[in-house]
């Protein structure tokens, strides 16, 4: 297993290159979500290709009061998981190997997108993240790099950096891996007590409630488009005393308006309830955003969006998101 382990850039550059090289960047404490990324990288690289996993807890992306010292370091277990999932090498450098002159004076700026949502809560986080990703891309020289969709804003920013700065690499997003109860896999889940975990399940439940509301509203909208006289029909039914049928017809006629707000409301209802649990969920944000720039969607939005949530339960901060498609029925 130690044959997999590389500590220096010199060792990494001596690694014989075979076929396509895929890289999976991690901060260690590997779990099934990381293993899925590595297995996907193995498939993408092919039998003749090469999979490199990086394990580096990047100090630049931790702000004041965040859990840099508390962040779990489990390198031996990480090596075992990486090997089983199909990695050919694990690059686990020390801080002074990645930043030999100390904190870098020149860094990648995440720009306006990096100041929204996670960036607003964690100033400088995305600058530090992009800086280390850029360095690791230069050091590992991959043909493709795989990142989890759970960190949707991170993925969007990496894609933007690669495009804007002409990095010769393909960025592949891999769907979020969830535990059986729906909680998105995260290295921070291990900090949750049983009661805190019960409260934390509200994050995924809220996202699924938003998704279900979108599906229901979209089905009603499709009926409204097929029955343009729904409002008139509803009025006529009401006069005849057909109250339930009238209410349904009114719902159909109103289905075209406010889809994004309906999705937000359904998710927020779950989160508000969790705020009254013991321990409570403390909401940071719930946002329905355009994945191209992470700005909030308008009421006439069509195309793919991301419903994202961040909250604290106890001392643990968690994030989650799901992709949604608006206008998919038409």
Short mmCIF file of C-alpha atoms in Angstrom, two decimals:
data_model
loop_
_atom_site.label_atom_id
_atom_site.label_comp_id
_atom_site.label_asym_id
_atom_site.label_seq_id
_atom_site.Cartn_x
_atom_site.Cartn_y
_atom_site.Cartn_z
CA UNK A 1 0.00 0.00 0.00
CA UNK A 2 2.92 2.35 0.73
CA UNK A 3 3.90 1.85 -2.93
CA UNK A 4 0.95 4.10 -3.76
CA UNK A 5 2.13 6.96 -1.55
CA UNK A 6 3.99 9.99 -2.90
CA UNK A 7 4.98 12.95 -0.73
CA UNK A 8 6.89 15.29 -3.03
CA UNK A 9 6.45 16.94 -6.40
CA UNK A 10 9.67 15.27 -7.52
CA UNK A 11 8.23 11.81 -6.74
CA UNK A 12 5.04 12.75 -8.55
CA UNK A 13 6.87 13.90 -11.66
CA UNK A 14 8.82 10.63 -11.76
CA UNK A 15 5.57 8.65 -11.80
CA UNK A 16 5.47 6.86 -15.19
CA UNK A 17 2.55 8.16 -17.24
CA UNK A 18 0.31 5.58 -18.89
CA UNK A 19 -2.71 6.50 -20.99
CA UNK A 20 -5.10 9.18 -19.75
CA UNK A 21 -4.46 10.52 -16.27
CA UNK A 22 -7.41 11.32 -14.02
CA UNK A 23 -7.05 13.18 -10.72
CA UNK A 24 -9.35 13.18 -7.69
CA UNK A 25 -8.55 15.97 -5.22
CA UNK A 26 -9.45 15.41 -1.56
CA UNK A 27 -8.64 16.71 1.89
CA UNK A 28 -8.46 13.16 3.20
CA UNK A 29 -10.83 11.47 5.67
CA UNK A 30 -12.04 9.48 2.68
CA UNK A 31 -15.50 7.94 2.65
CA UNK A 32 -17.80 6.27 0.13
CA UNK A 33 -18.35 9.57 -1.66
CA UNK A 34 -14.63 9.83 -2.36
CA UNK A 35 -14.50 6.14 -3.30
CA UNK A 36 -17.23 6.78 -5.87
CA UNK A 37 -15.16 9.61 -7.34
CA UNK A 38 -12.11 7.34 -7.55
CA UNK A 39 -14.09 4.49 -9.14
CA UNK A 40 -15.55 6.92 -11.67
CA UNK A 41 -12.05 8.22 -12.40
CA UNK A 42 -10.92 4.63 -12.95
CA UNK A 43 -13.73 4.12 -15.49
CA UNK A 44 -13.02 7.42 -17.23
CA UNK A 45 -9.27 6.81 -17.45
CA UNK A 46 -9.77 3.26 -18.74
CA UNK A 47 -7.66 0.17 -18.07
CA UNK A 48 -4.58 1.71 -19.66
CA UNK A 49 -5.00 5.02 -17.85
CA UNK A 50 -3.88 6.28 -14.48
CA UNK A 51 -5.72 7.58 -11.42
CA UNK A 52 -3.99 9.93 -8.98
CA UNK A 53 -5.68 10.88 -5.69
CA UNK A 54 -4.43 13.93 -3.82
CA UNK A 55 -4.78 14.18 -0.04
CA UNK A 56 -4.04 17.67 1.24
CA UNK A 57 -5.75 19.69 3.98
CA UNK A 58 -5.40 23.14 2.45
CA UNK A 59 -4.94 25.85 5.10
CA UNK A 60 -5.79 28.63 2.64
CA UNK A 61 -9.46 27.68 2.48
CA UNK A 62 -10.07 27.67 6.24
CA UNK A 63 -11.14 30.95 7.79
CA UNK A 64 -10.75 32.23 11.33
CA UNK A 65 -12.57 30.00 13.80
CA UNK A 66 -13.04 27.17 11.27
CA UNK A 67 -11.99 23.59 11.89
CA UNK A 68 -8.49 23.34 10.33
CA UNK A 69 -6.92 21.78 13.43
CA UNK A 70 -10.01 19.66 14.08
CA UNK A 71 -10.23 18.37 10.52
CA UNK A 72 -9.62 14.58 10.59
CA UNK A 73 -6.31 13.21 9.29
CA UNK A 74 -6.62 9.48 8.49
CA UNK A 75 -3.93 8.82 5.90
CA UNK A 76 -3.54 5.06 6.50
CA UNK A 77 -7.28 4.50 6.10
CA UNK A 78 -7.31 6.85 3.10
CA UNK A 79 -4.64 4.78 1.37
CA UNK A 80 -6.64 1.60 1.87
CA UNK A 81 -9.83 3.17 0.47
CA UNK A 82 -7.99 4.72 -2.48
CA UNK A 83 -6.29 1.46 -3.39
CA UNK A 84 -9.49 -0.56 -3.17
CA UNK A 85 -11.34 1.98 -5.33
CA UNK A 86 -8.70 1.78 -8.07
CA UNK A 87 -6.13 4.53 -7.47
CA UNK A 88 -2.65 4.10 -8.92
CA UNK A 89 -1.03 6.74 -6.72
CA UNK A 90 -1.84 8.93 -3.72
CA UNK A 91 -0.09 12.28 -3.56
CA UNK A 92 -0.09 13.47 0.08
CA UNK A 93 2.28 16.43 0.32
CA UNK A 94 3.16 18.45 3.40
CA UNK A 95 2.11 22.10 3.57
CA UNK A 96 5.64 23.35 2.82
CA UNK A 97 5.74 21.13 -0.27
CA UNK A 98 2.67 22.83 -1.73
CA UNK A 99 3.58 26.30 -0.40
CA UNK A 100 7.38 26.24 -0.15
CA UNK A 101 7.65 29.98 0.42
CA UNK A 102 4.90 30.13 3.00
CA UNK A 103 1.48 31.56 2.19
CA UNK A 104 1.51 32.42 -1.53
CA UNK A 105 1.56 36.11 -2.37
CA UNK A 106 -0.19 35.50 -5.69
CA UNK A 107 -3.53 33.69 -5.53
CA UNK A 108 -6.44 32.87 -7.79
CA UNK A 109 -9.41 35.20 -7.28
CA UNK A 110 -12.85 33.59 -7.38
CA UNK A 111 -14.42 36.88 -8.51
CA UNK A 112 -18.07 37.82 -7.91
CA UNK A 113 -19.31 34.20 -7.96
CA UNK A 114 -16.94 33.44 -5.12
CA UNK A 115 -18.56 36.10 -2.94
CA UNK A 116 -22.04 34.55 -3.06
CA UNK A 117 -23.58 31.90 -0.75
CA UNK A 118 -20.62 29.94 0.63
CA UNK A 119 -18.31 32.82 -0.23
CA UNK A 120 -20.44 35.30 1.72
CA UNK A 121 -20.34 33.06 4.78
CA UNK A 122 -16.68 32.12 4.39
CA UNK A 123 -14.76 35.12 2.97
CA UNK A 124 -11.64 34.09 1.06
CA UNK A 125 -12.58 30.39 1.09
CA UNK A 126 -12.95 30.07 -2.66
CA UNK A 127 -9.78 32.04 -3.40
CA UNK A 128 -7.88 29.53 -1.27
CA UNK A 129 -9.67 26.59 -2.86
CA UNK A 130 -9.00 27.73 -6.44
CA UNK A 131 -5.37 28.50 -5.63
CA UNK A 132 -4.68 24.97 -4.39
CA UNK A 133 -6.69 23.37 -7.21
CA UNK A 134 -4.65 25.35 -9.75
CA UNK A 135 -1.41 24.27 -8.08
CA UNK A 136 -2.47 20.61 -7.91
CA UNK A 137 -3.55 20.67 -11.55
CA UNK A 138 -0.07 21.94 -12.48
CA UNK A 139 1.61 19.34 -10.28
CA UNK A 140 -0.47 16.32 -11.32
CA UNK A 141 -0.92 17.34 -15.00
CA UNK A 142 -4.13 15.35 -15.53
CA UNK A 143 -6.25 14.94 -18.63
CA UNK A 144 -9.37 15.04 -16.49
CA UNK A 145 -10.23 16.04 -12.94
CA UNK A 146 -13.26 14.74 -11.04
CA UNK A 147 -15.16 16.64 -8.35
CA UNK A 148 -18.35 15.87 -6.44
CA UNK A 149 -21.55 17.76 -7.18
CA UNK A 150 -22.24 18.03 -3.43
CA UNK A 151 -19.91 21.04 -3.45
CA UNK A 152 -21.82 22.60 -6.33
CA UNK A 153 -20.44 26.12 -6.03
CA UNK A 154 -16.90 24.78 -5.81
CA UNK A 155 -17.48 22.69 -8.94
CA UNK A 156 -18.92 25.67 -10.81
CA UNK A 157 -15.96 27.87 -9.87
CA UNK A 158 -13.40 25.22 -10.87
CA UNK A 159 -15.12 24.86 -14.24
CA UNK A 160 -15.06 28.62 -14.67
CA UNK A 161 -11.37 28.85 -13.74
CA UNK A 162 -10.45 26.07 -16.16
CA UNK A 163 -12.37 27.79 -18.95
CA UNK A 164 -11.29 31.37 -18.22
CA UNK A 165 -7.61 30.52 -17.69
CA UNK A 166 -7.32 27.86 -20.43
CA UNK A 167 -6.30 24.92 -18.27
CA UNK A 168 -5.85 21.87 -20.55
CA UNK A 169 -8.07 19.59 -18.46
CA UNK A 170 -11.61 18.22 -18.63
CA UNK A 171 -13.63 18.76 -15.43
CA UNK A 172 -16.09 15.98 -14.61
CA UNK A 173 -18.85 16.39 -12.02
CA UNK A 174 -19.95 13.26 -10.14
CA UNK A 175 -23.41 13.06 -8.49
CA UNK A 176 -23.72 13.37 -4.71
CA UNK A 177 -23.50 10.12 -2.77
CA UNK A 178 -26.00 9.81 0.09
CA UNK A 179 -26.32 7.57 3.10
CA UNK A 180 -29.40 5.37 3.38
CA UNK A 181 -31.27 8.01 5.37
CA UNK A 182 -30.62 10.65 2.70
CA UNK A 183 -27.83 12.60 4.42
CA UNK A 184 -25.17 13.63 1.91
CA UNK A 185 -21.86 11.96 2.67
CA UNK A 186 -19.36 14.34 4.26
CA UNK A 187 -16.25 14.02 6.38
CA UNK A 188 -17.99 16.33 8.87
CA UNK A 189 -20.87 13.89 9.45
CA UNK A 190 -18.70 12.11 12.01
CA UNK A 191 -18.98 15.15 14.28
CA UNK A 192 -22.79 14.76 14.63
CA UNK A 193 -24.34 13.18 17.69
CA UNK A 194 -27.36 10.92 17.17
CA UNK A 195 -29.75 13.78 18.00
CA UNK A 196 -27.86 16.22 15.78
CA UNK A 197 -27.91 13.76 12.90
CA UNK A 198 -31.69 13.41 13.23
CA UNK A 199 -32.03 17.18 12.90
CA UNK A 200 -29.52 17.31 10.03
CA UNK A 201 -31.72 15.03 7.92
CA UNK A 202 -33.91 18.10 7.34
CA UNK A 203 -31.37 19.34 4.77
CA UNK A 204 -31.96 16.51 2.30
CA UNK A 205 -35.68 16.33 3.17
CA UNK A 206 -36.03 20.02 2.33
CA UNK A 207 -34.29 19.59 -1.01
CA UNK A 208 -36.46 16.59 -1.90
CA UNK A 209 -39.59 18.54 -0.89
CA UNK A 210 -38.57 21.32 -3.28
CA UNK A 211 -37.96 18.79 -6.04
CA UNK A 212 -41.34 17.15 -5.44
CA UNK A 213 -43.13 20.51 -5.47
CA UNK A 214 -41.49 21.34 -8.79
CA UNK A 215 -42.64 18.03 -10.27
CA UNK A 216 -46.19 18.56 -9.03
CA UNK A 217 -46.35 22.17 -10.23
CA UNK A 218 -44.85 21.23 -13.59
CA UNK A 219 -47.51 18.55 -14.04
CA UNK A 220 -50.22 21.11 -13.27
CA UNK A 221 -48.63 23.56 -15.69
CA UNK A 222 -48.70 20.92 -18.42
CA UNK A 223 -52.42 20.42 -17.76
CA UNK A 224 -52.97 24.18 -17.85
CA UNK A 225 -51.26 24.44 -21.22
CA UNK A 226 -53.43 21.59 -22.51
CA UNK A 227 -56.61 23.19 -21.05
CA UNK A 228 -56.32 26.96 -21.59
CA UNK A 229 -59.90 27.55 -20.35
CA UNK A 230 -59.17 26.21 -16.84
CA UNK A 231 -60.04 29.47 -15.10
CA UNK A 232 -63.38 29.75 -16.83
CA UNK A 233 -64.05 26.08 -16.10
CA UNK A 234 -63.24 26.62 -12.43
CA UNK A 235 -65.75 29.48 -12.19
CA UNK A 236 -68.45 27.42 -13.87
CA UNK A 237 -67.81 24.47 -11.57
CA UNK A 238 -68.04 26.71 -8.52
CA UNK A 239 -71.47 27.93 -9.63
CA UNK A 240 -72.59 24.31 -9.85
CA UNK A 241 -71.37 23.61 -6.34
CA UNK A 242 -68.48 21.39 -7.49
CA UNK A 243 -66.10 22.93 -4.96
CA UNK A 244 -63.34 20.29 -5.03
CA UNK A 245 -63.32 20.15 -8.82
CA UNK A 246 -63.34 23.93 -8.95
CA UNK A 247 -60.34 24.12 -6.59
CA UNK A 248 -58.44 21.68 -8.78
CA UNK A 249 -59.22 23.70 -11.88
CA UNK A 250 -58.08 26.89 -10.15
CA UNK A 251 -54.82 25.16 -9.18
CA UNK A 252 -54.28 24.13 -12.79
CA UNK A 253 -54.92 27.63 -14.07
CA UNK A 254 -52.48 29.13 -11.54
CA UNK A 255 -49.76 26.53 -12.04
CA UNK A 256 -47.77 28.58 -14.51
CA UNK A 257 -46.85 31.33 -12.04
CA UNK A 258 -44.20 31.34 -9.34
CA UNK A 259 -42.52 27.97 -9.80
CA UNK A 260 -39.21 29.04 -8.21
CA UNK A 261 -41.04 30.57 -5.23
CA UNK A 262 -43.13 27.41 -4.82
CA UNK A 263 -39.96 25.30 -4.74
CA UNK A 264 -38.32 27.59 -2.18
CA UNK A 265 -41.45 27.61 -0.01
CA UNK A 266 -41.72 23.82 0.07
CA UNK A 267 -38.08 23.46 1.12
CA UNK A 268 -38.25 26.30 3.64
CA UNK A 269 -41.26 24.72 5.36
CA UNK A 270 -39.12 21.66 6.25
CA UNK A 271 -36.21 23.79 7.39
CA UNK A 272 -38.42 26.00 9.57
CA UNK A 273 -39.75 22.89 11.32
CA UNK A 274 -36.19 21.67 11.93
CA UNK A 275 -35.39 25.02 13.51
CA UNK A 276 -37.74 24.04 16.33
CA UNK A 277 -36.08 20.65 16.92
CA UNK A 278 -33.78 19.92 19.84
CA UNK A 279 -31.04 20.48 18.93
CA UNK A 280 -32.24 23.05 16.35
CA UNK A 281 -31.13 23.48 12.78
CA UNK A 282 -29.73 27.00 12.30
CA UNK A 283 -30.21 27.94 8.67
CA UNK A 284 -27.45 29.82 6.90
CA UNK A 285 -29.07 30.01 3.49
CA UNK A 286 -31.55 28.34 1.15
CA UNK A 287 -31.05 29.42 -2.44
CA UNK A 288 -32.30 28.46 -5.89
CA UNK A 289 -29.57 29.55 -8.26
CA UNK A 290 -28.38 29.50 -11.84
CA UNK A 291 -25.36 27.12 -11.85
CA UNK A 292 -23.49 29.33 -14.33
CA UNK A 293 -23.00 32.19 -11.88
CA UNK A 294 -24.87 31.23 -8.67
CA UNK A 295 -27.26 34.16 -8.85
CA UNK A 296 -30.85 33.64 -7.66
CA UNK A 297 -33.31 32.51 -10.32
CA UNK A 298 -36.20 34.75 -11.36
CA UNK A 299 -39.82 33.67 -11.60
CA UNK A 300 -39.60 33.12 -15.37
CA UNK A 301 -36.43 31.02 -15.15
CA UNK A 302 -36.06 28.01 -17.44
CA UNK A 303 -33.27 25.48 -17.66
CA UNK A 304 -31.13 23.80 -15.04
CA UNK A 305 -30.94 25.29 -11.55
CA UNK A 306 -29.38 24.27 -8.25
CA UNK A 307 -31.36 24.22 -5.01
CA UNK A 308 -28.71 24.68 -2.32
CA UNK A 309 -28.83 24.77 1.46
CA UNK A 310 -26.34 25.35 4.28
CA UNK A 311 -27.01 25.14 8.00
CA UNK A 312 -25.42 24.44 11.35
CA UNK A 313 -26.48 21.67 13.67
CA UNK A 314 -24.67 21.98 16.97
CA UNK A 315 -21.14 23.07 16.03
CA UNK A 316 -21.15 21.29 12.66
CA UNK A 317 -21.85 23.19 9.45
CA UNK A 318 -23.29 21.14 6.59
CA UNK A 319 -24.14 21.87 2.96
CA UNK A 320 -26.23 20.04 0.39
CA UNK A 321 -27.86 20.66 -2.98
CA UNK A 322 -29.76 19.04 -5.82
CA UNK A 323 -30.05 19.95 -9.51
CA UNK A 324 -33.51 20.87 -10.80
CA UNK A 325 -34.81 21.39 -14.32
CA UNK A 326 -37.34 24.15 -14.96
CA UNK A 327 -39.39 23.89 -18.13
CA UNK A 328 -38.44 20.26 -18.72
CA UNK A 329 -42.03 19.28 -19.59
CA UNK A 330 -42.27 21.50 -22.64
#
